[in-house]
Amino acid sequence: MQERPRIGLVGAGGIVSLHAPNLVAFGDVTVFAHEGAGELAAQHGMDIVTSLDELIAASDVVLIATPTHTHHEIARRVLAAGVPVIAEKPLARTSAQSAELVDLARRAGVPLFPAHVVRYFPAYAELRRAVESGRLGELAVLRFSRSSAYPAGAEWYGAEELSGGIILDQMIHDLDQARWLAGEVESVFAQATRRSQGDPVHAAHVLLRHASGAISSCAGVWGPHHLEFTTGFSVAGSRGRLEYSSSRETELSFDLAPVATDGGHLPALSAAVDPYALEVADFLQSLRTGSTPRVTAEDGHEAVRIAEAAVLSARTGQLVRLSETGVAR
Amino acid sequence: MTVKVGVLSLAHVHAASYVDILARIADVEVRVADPDGEGLGAPDRGRAGIESLGAADGGSYDELFAWQPDAVIITSENSRHRELVERAADAGADILCEKPLATERADAHAIRDAVSRSGVRFATAYPVRFATSFRQLVGIRDSGALGEIVAVRGENNGKLPSSRDWFTDPVLAGGGALFDHVVHVADLLDVLLDSPPVSVAAVTNGILHRDRADVETGGLVLVEYADGVIASIDCSWSLPDTAPRWGGVWLHVLATGGTADIDFFDAAVRGVDGATGSAVELSIGENVDEALLTAFLDMVRGDEHPPLPDLDAGLRSLSIVFAAQESARTGRRVAVAL
């Protein structure tokens, strides 16, 4: 692949605001979107095409940043054309779809990269290094939380049939973290609730039992509009415990007369280490050199499977065993 | 009026703290009985333990009750609460009982029956709800600023209890981290929420301190309340023995109006030990045990007092533990019942 690849971008909303500056730095970008392509292209210096086929023909790699329920169909077409894919998380709306994409990519020999960006956030990357080095010993109890304002800008987030709801859309980051650190998940207990008077508020709690014997707890919140984006973890093993809270690790604090603010549903980023740049760079490097990126297509599928089991458990209230649900590969 | 208080057993580590606090409260006469601690050879049990606390020796339980205490504080092993509650109820003494109240449902029922039959006043030793930060949170709730509570996360993590072996004895303690730690968070939720718990799911493991404990040392619990509020509790003994503090209690409330968080016991002077490089935390937090005892003694005297965690509150939070234990064992979500 070229030093400056031709990057195709599908979608121009939401998360694209975080990808766009990186994509134009890494390559020559063409965008295809039903809405907002003109403005985005003008702002960042991208070409515009008006169909997916044109985009595929003009791209060495395609980043899919559309609503979740459309990932499968778009990714299928791009992979079938032999073009590598970066798919925003979740990889697909259902585990049947994600399994099909993984198989398709493997059969066609085309790389597929699910953008589990939290693996590139400094605190989480550091945690993973500590776990791999044995610093925490045998992992026992892992706890993750993630909280933000409800994503009010796009209606599809709140529609479970389109996004999968908070567990598949938001908590999937922490489900992926739990599996990345403590290994395969055997069973899931979940509960979820929501309020719709005033600002929508959604919350979900998920417990995981890993094959290793470790147990994990993930908590996700979409809250009122002023809620800041915060994440945290606490991971305890036989040799120690590591904790992180994004709200504590801020260098700037201030005391000003209060003004009304919106919390937003995307994290604040440090310009020095932009995880959205790191994840794309990691995948582009794998295309150039054959290295293995930090996230594999199978990781993306497994995260969807765990989330799907959690959604089922939240509905039934009962334990869901991964061996008895979803589409395994 | 001078109140006669009997402290029954030094088995629980809190007994020493209670005796210490009682010595500072005016118009209280204290006697301590620890017959089961006699002959254990432990310097902090039995007559030696009572002497080291500088407390008056109440002798056997028979002798202590013959002294006709107005109130007793029960700080025995969890499984021995029932017999002491029954004796105190028969003797007409008001009761402050350590948590969790019982290790078996039958014992919990017997405690409920003994207390209601005798009409003695009863409080469960849940001191965390007396923390100023928690009373402030309740005030914020009452002001309406929180709106409607939607979901709560709570953690009570600590070191493996090591100064008393029975904390990790499944018979004497009832279990491990589930029995030791779930109830504190459950009691905070009991105060904060308007509706009762209806179902519980839990997972546990014994990876931490595997060589020293045969009970669960890691535990994660989900609770659903009747009005749809959900709660997630981490009760693990997941602080390393070498941590600069014993552990803590944390509460994270999500409501329609926003969020509120408490890090109980966090107030400290912090630094580093020059010789070892270890973190130093010198706790400066308030003594919530003292607030609990003061409220209890005010109740015993018939004076005005802040609301105490009563028998029903103790039993409601205990019922969450029983359900959690069953869920961890069966892999089913379990209905809360006593």
JSON list of N, CA and C in Angstrom, two decimals, chain A residues 218-261:
[
{"chain": "A", "resi": 218, "resn": "CYS", "atom": "N", "xyz": [-19.39, -4.12, 34.47]},
{"chain": "A", "resi": 218, "resn": "CYS", "atom": "CA", "xyz": [-19.39, -2.95, 33.60]},
{"chain": "A", "resi": 218, "resn": "CYS", "atom": "C", "xyz": [-20.65, -2.14, 33.86]},
{"chain": "A", "resi": 219, "resn": "ALA", "atom": "N", "xyz": [-20.49, -0.83, 33.95]},
{"chain": "A", "resi": 219, "resn": "ALA", "atom": "CA", "xyz": [-21.65, 0.04, 34.16]},
{"chain": "A", "resi": 219, "resn": "ALA", "atom": "C", "xyz": [-21.63, 1.13, 33.11]},
{"chain": "A", "resi": 220, "resn": "GLY", "atom": "N", "xyz": [-22.77, 1.35, 32.45]},
{"chain": "A", "resi": 220, "resn": "GLY", "atom": "CA", "xyz": [-22.85, 2.37, 31.42]},
{"chain": "A", "resi": 220, "resn": "GLY", "atom": "C", "xyz": [-23.97, 3.34, 31.71]},
{"chain": "A", "resi": 221, "resn": "VAL", "atom": "N", "xyz": [-23.72, 4.61, 31.42]},
{"chain": "A", "resi": 221, "resn": "VAL", "atom": "CA", "xyz": [-24.73, 5.65, 31.64]},
{"chain": "A", "resi": 221, "resn": "VAL", "atom": "C", "xyz": [-24.79, 6.57, 30.43]},
{"chain": "A", "resi": 222, "resn": "TRP", "atom": "N", "xyz": [-26.01, 6.81, 29.94]},
{"chain": "A", "resi": 222, "resn": "TRP", "atom": "CA", "xyz": [-26.30, 7.97, 29.11]},
{"chain": "A", "resi": 222, "resn": "TRP", "atom": "C", "xyz": [-27.20, 8.84, 29.95]},
{"chain": "A", "resi": 223, "resn": "GLY", "atom": "N", "xyz": [-26.72, 10.00, 30.35]},
{"chain": "A", "resi": 223, "resn": "GLY", "atom": "CA", "xyz": [-27.44, 10.80, 31.32]},
{"chain": "A", "resi": 223, "resn": "GLY", "atom": "C", "xyz": [-27.92, 12.13, 30.76]},
{"chain": "A", "resi": 224, "resn": "PRO", "atom": "N", "xyz": [-28.31, 13.03, 31.67]},
{"chain": "A", "resi": 224, "resn": "PRO", "atom": "CA", "xyz": [-28.82, 14.33, 31.24]},
{"chain": "A", "resi": 224, "resn": "PRO", "atom": "C", "xyz": [-27.77, 15.13, 30.46]},
{"chain": "A", "resi": 225, "resn": "HIS", "atom": "N", "xyz": [-28.22, 16.17, 29.75]},
{"chain": "A", "resi": 225, "resn": "HIS", "atom": "CA", "xyz": [-27.40, 16.81, 28.72]},
{"chain": "A", "resi": 225, "resn": "HIS", "atom": "C", "xyz": [-26.11, 17.42, 29.25]},
{"chain": "A", "resi": 226, "resn": "HIS", "atom": "N", "xyz": [-26.09, 17.78, 30.56]},
{"chain": "A", "resi": 226, "resn": "HIS", "atom": "CA", "xyz": [-24.90, 18.44, 31.08]},
{"chain": "A", "resi": 226, "resn": "HIS", "atom": "C", "xyz": [-23.83, 17.48, 31.55]},
{"chain": "A", "resi": 227, "resn": "LEU", "atom": "N", "xyz": [-24.15, 16.17, 31.57]},
{"chain": "A", "resi": 227, "resn": "LEU", "atom": "CA", "xyz": [-23.22, 15.20, 32.15]},
{"chain": "A", "resi": 227, "resn": "LEU", "atom": "C", "xyz": [-21.93, 15.13, 31.33]},
{"chain": "A", "resi": 228, "resn": "GLU", "atom": "N", "xyz": [-20.80, 15.22, 32.02]},
{"chain": "A", "resi": 228, "resn": "GLU", "atom": "CA", "xyz": [-19.52, 15.14, 31.33]},
{"chain": "A", "resi": 228, "resn": "GLU", "atom": "C", "xyz": [-19.19, 13.71, 30.96]},
{"chain": "A", "resi": 229, "resn": "PHE", "atom": "N", "xyz": [-18.38, 13.57, 29.93]},
{"chain": "A", "resi": 229, "resn": "PHE", "atom": "CA", "xyz": [-17.91, 12.24, 29.54]},
{"chain": "A", "resi": 229, "resn": "PHE", "atom": "C", "xyz": [-16.85, 11.79, 30.55]},
{"chain": "A", "resi": 230, "resn": "THR", "atom": "N", "xyz": [-17.13, 10.69, 31.25]},
{"chain": "A", "resi": 230, "resn": "THR", "atom": "CA", "xyz": [-16.14, 10.18, 32.21]},
{"chain": "A", "resi": 230, "resn": "THR", "atom": "C", "xyz": [-16.06, 8.66, 32.08]},
{"chain": "A", "resi": 231, "resn": "THR", "atom": "N", "xyz": [-14.87, 8.15, 32.33]},
{"chain": "A", "resi": 231, "resn": "THR", "atom": "CA", "xyz": [-14.70, 6.70, 32.36]},
{"chain": "A", "resi": 231, "resn": "THR", "atom": "C", "xyz": [-13.80, 6.35, 33.54]},
{"chain": "A", "resi": 232, "resn": "GLY", "atom": "N", "xyz": [-13.85, 5.09, 33.94]},
{"chain": "A", "resi": 232, "resn": "GLY", "atom": "CA", "xyz": [-12.98, 4.67, 35.02]},
{"chain": "A", "resi": 232, "resn": "GLY", "atom": "C", "xyz": [-12.88, 3.17, 35.09]},
{"chain": "A", "resi": 233, "resn": "PHE", "atom": "N", "xyz": [-11.84, 2.70, 35.78]},
{"chain": "A", "resi": 233, "resn": "PHE", "atom": "CA", "xyz": [-11.74, 1.27, 36.05]},
{"chain": "A", "resi": 233, "resn": "PHE", "atom": "C", "xyz": [-11.06, 1.02, 37.37]},
{"chain": "A", "resi": 234, "resn": "SER", "atom": "N", "xyz": [-11.28, -0.18, 37.89]},
{"chain": "A", "resi": 234, "resn": "SER", "atom": "CA", "xyz": [-10.58, -0.66, 39.07]},
{"chain": "A", "resi": 234, "resn": "SER", "atom": "C", "xyz": [-10.34, -2.14, 38.81]},
{"chain": "A", "resi": 235, "resn": "VAL", "atom": "N", "xyz": [-9.10, -2.54, 38.77]},
{"chain": "A", "resi": 235, "resn": "VAL", "atom": "CA", "xyz": [-8.78, -3.93, 38.44]},
{"chain": "A", "resi": 235, "resn": "VAL", "atom": "C", "xyz": [-7.91, -4.51, 39.55]},
{"chain": "A", "resi": 236, "resn": "ALA", "atom": "N", "xyz": [-8.41, -5.58, 40.17]},
{"chain": "A", "resi": 236, "resn": "ALA", "atom": "CA", "xyz": [-7.70, -6.19, 41.29]},
{"chain": "A", "resi": 236, "resn": "ALA", "atom": "C", "xyz": [-7.24, -7.59, 40.92]},
{"chain": "A", "resi": 237, "resn": "GLY", "atom": "N", "xyz": [-6.00, -7.87, 41.21]},
{"chain": "A", "resi": 237, "resn": "GLY", "atom": "CA", "xyz": [-5.44, -9.19, 40.99]},
{"chain": "A", "resi": 237, "resn": "GLY", "atom": "C", "xyz": [-4.74, -9.68, 42.24]},
{"chain": "A", "resi": 238, "resn": "SER", "atom": "N", "xyz": [-4.20, -10.89, 42.16]},
{"chain": "A", "resi": 238, "resn": "SER", "atom": "CA", "xyz": [-3.59, -11.50, 43.34]},
{"chain": "A", "resi": 238, "resn": "SER", "atom": "C", "xyz": [-2.36, -10.73, 43.82]},
{"chain": "A", "resi": 239, "resn": "ARG", "atom": "N", "xyz": [-1.78, -9.88, 42.95]},
{"chain": "A", "resi": 239, "resn": "ARG", "atom": "CA", "xyz": [-0.57, -9.15, 43.37]},
{"chain": "A", "resi": 239, "resn": "ARG", "atom": "C", "xyz": [-0.76, -7.65, 43.48]},
{"chain": "A", "resi": 240, "resn": "GLY", "atom": "N", "xyz": [-1.99, -7.16, 43.24]},
{"chain": "A", "resi": 240, "resn": "GLY", "atom": "CA", "xyz": [-2.15, -5.72, 43.36]},
{"chain": "A", "resi": 240, "resn": "GLY", "atom": "C", "xyz": [-3.42, -5.23, 42.70]},
{"chain": "A", "resi": 241, "resn": "ARG", "atom": "N", "xyz": [-3.55, -3.92, 42.67]},
{"chain": "A", "resi": 241, "resn": "ARG", "atom": "CA", "xyz": [-4.80, -3.32, 42.21]},
{"chain": "A", "resi": 241, "resn": "ARG", "atom": "C", "xyz": [-4.46, -2.01, 41.50]},
{"chain": "A", "resi": 242, "resn": "LEU", "atom": "N", "xyz": [-5.07, -1.79, 40.35]},
{"chain": "A", "resi": 242, "resn": "LEU", "atom": "CA", "xyz": [-4.88, -0.54, 39.62]},
{"chain": "A", "resi": 242, "resn": "LEU", "atom": "C", "xyz": [-6.23, 0.13, 39.39]},
{"chain": "A", "resi": 243, "resn": "GLU", "atom": "N", "xyz": [-6.26, 1.46, 39.53]},
{"chain": "A", "resi": 243, "resn": "GLU", "atom": "CA", "xyz": [-7.50, 2.19, 39.38]},
{"chain": "A", "resi": 243, "resn": "GLU", "atom": "C", "xyz": [-7.28, 3.43, 38.53]},
{"chain": "A", "resi": 244, "resn": "TYR", "atom": "N", "xyz": [-8.33, 3.86, 37.88]},
{"chain": "A", "resi": 244, "resn": "TYR", "atom": "CA", "xyz": [-8.27, 5.06, 37.05]},
{"chain": "A", "resi": 244, "resn": "TYR", "atom": "C", "xyz": [-9.64, 5.72, 37.04]},
{"chain": "A", "resi": 245, "resn": "SER", "atom": "N", "xyz": [-9.64, 7.03, 37.14]},
{"chain": "A", "resi": 245, "resn": "SER", "atom": "CA", "xyz": [-10.88, 7.78, 37.00]},
{"chain": "A", "resi": 245, "resn": "SER", "atom": "C", "xyz": [-10.57, 9.01, 36.15]},
{"chain": "A", "resi": 246, "resn": "SER", "atom": "N", "xyz": [-11.20, 9.09, 34.98]},
{"chain": "A", "resi": 246, "resn": "SER", "atom": "CA", "xyz": [-10.85, 10.18, 34.05]},
{"chain": "A", "resi": 246, "resn": "SER", "atom": "C", "xyz": [-11.12, 11.54, 34.68]},
{"chain": "A", "resi": 247, "resn": "SER", "atom": "N", "xyz": [-12.13, 11.61, 35.54]},
{"chain": "A", "resi": 247, "resn": "SER", "atom": "CA", "xyz": [-12.47, 12.92, 36.11]},
{"chain": "A", "resi": 247, "resn": "SER", "atom": "C", "xyz": [-11.40, 13.40, 37.09]},
{"chain": "A", "resi": 248, "resn": "ARG", "atom": "N", "xyz": [-10.60, 12.46, 37.63]},
{"chain": "A", "resi": 248, "resn": "ARG", "atom": "CA", "xyz": [-9.53, 12.85, 38.55]},
{"chain": "A", "resi": 248, "resn": "ARG", "atom": "C", "xyz": [-8.26, 13.24, 37.82]},
{"chain": "A", "resi": 249, "resn": "GLU", "atom": "N", "xyz": [-8.07, 12.67, 36.62]},
{"chain": "A", "resi": 249, "resn": "GLU", "atom": "CA", "xyz": [-6.79, 12.87, 35.92]},
{"chain": "A", "resi": 249, "resn": "GLU", "atom": "C", "xyz": [-6.87, 14.04, 34.96]},
{"chain": "A", "resi": 250, "resn": "THR", "atom": "N", "xyz": [-7.36, 15.16, 35.43]},
{"chain": "A", "resi": 250, "resn": "THR", "atom": "CA", "xyz": [-7.37, 16.35, 34.58]},
{"chain": "A", "resi": 250, "resn": "THR", "atom": "C", "xyz": [-6.35, 17.32, 35.15]},
{"chain": "A", "resi": 251, "resn": "GLU", "atom": "N", "xyz": [-5.57, 17.92, 34.26]},
{"chain": "A", "resi": 251, "resn": "GLU", "atom": "CA", "xyz": [-4.51, 18.82, 34.74]},
{"chain": "A", "resi": 251, "resn": "GLU", "atom": "C", "xyz": [-5.05, 20.20, 35.07]},
{"chain": "A", "resi": 252, "resn": "LEU", "atom": "N", "xyz": [-6.07, 20.60, 34.32]},
{"chain": "A", "resi": 252, "resn": "LEU", "atom": "CA", "xyz": [-6.63, 21.95, 34.51]},
{"chain": "A", "resi": 252, "resn": "LEU", "atom": "C", "xyz": [-7.83, 21.90, 35.45]},
{"chain": "A", "resi": 253, "resn": "SER", "atom": "N", "xyz": [-7.84, 22.78, 36.42]},
{"chain": "A", "resi": 253, "resn": "SER", "atom": "CA", "xyz": [-9.08, 22.99, 37.16]},
{"chain": "A", "resi": 253, "resn": "SER", "atom": "C", "xyz": [-9.29, 24.49, 37.25]},
{"chain": "A", "resi": 254, "resn": "PHE", "atom": "N", "xyz": [-10.52, 24.89, 37.37]},
{"chain": "A", "resi": 254, "resn": "PHE", "atom": "CA", "xyz": [-10.79, 26.32, 37.41]},
{"chain": "A", "resi": 254, "resn": "PHE", "atom": "C", "xyz": [-12.02, 26.59, 38.24]},
{"chain": "A", "resi": 255, "resn": "ASP", "atom": "N", "xyz": [-12.16, 27.83, 38.61]},
{"chain": "A", "resi": 255, "resn": "ASP", "atom": "CA", "xyz": [-13.29, 28.26, 39.43]},
{"chain": "A", "resi": 255, "resn": "ASP", "atom": "C", "xyz": [-13.84, 29.53, 38.80]},
{"chain": "A", "resi": 256, "resn": "LEU", "atom": "N", "xyz": [-14.82, 29.38, 37.95]},
{"chain": "A", "resi": 256, "resn": "LEU", "atom": "CA", "xyz": [-15.41, 30.50, 37.23]},
{"chain": "A", "resi": 256, "resn": "LEU", "atom": "C", "xyz": [-16.90, 30.53, 37.49]},
{"chain": "A", "resi": 257, "resn": "ALA", "atom": "N", "xyz": [-17.51, 31.68, 37.26]},
{"chain": "A", "resi": 257, "resn": "ALA", "atom": "CA", "xyz": [-18.96, 31.73, 37.39]},
{"chain": "A", "resi": 257, "resn": "ALA", "atom": "C", "xyz": [-19.56, 30.68, 36.47]},
{"chain": "A", "resi": 258, "resn": "PRO", "atom": "N", "xyz": [-20.52, 29.89, 36.98]},
{"chain": "A", "resi": 258, "resn": "PRO", "atom": "CA", "xyz": [-21.03, 28.79, 36.17]},
{"chain": "A", "resi": 258, "resn": "PRO", "atom": "C", "xyz": [-21.76, 29.27, 34.92]},
{"chain": "A", "resi": 259, "resn": "VAL", "atom": "N", "xyz": [-21.54, 28.53, 33.83]},
{"chain": "A", "resi": 259, "resn": "VAL", "atom": "CA", "xyz": [-22.31, 28.76, 32.61]},
{"chain": "A", "resi": 259, "resn": "VAL", "atom": "C", "xyz": [-22.92, 27.41, 32.23]},
{"chain": "A", "resi": 260, "resn": "ALA", "atom": "N", "xyz": [-24.07, 27.47, 31.56]},
{"chain": "A", "resi": 260, "resn": "ALA", "atom": "CA", "xyz": [-24.71, 26.23, 31.14]},
{"chain": "A", "resi": 260, "resn": "ALA", "atom": "C", "xyz": [-23.85, 25.57, 30.08]},
{"chain": "A", "resi": 261, "resn": "THR", "atom": "N", "xyz": [-23.58, 24.27, 30.26]},
{"chain": "A", "resi": 261, "resn": "THR", "atom": "CA", "xyz": [-22.77, 23.56, 29.29]},
{"chain": "A", "resi": 261, "resn": "THR", "atom": "C", "xyz": [-23.43, 22.25, 28.91]}
]
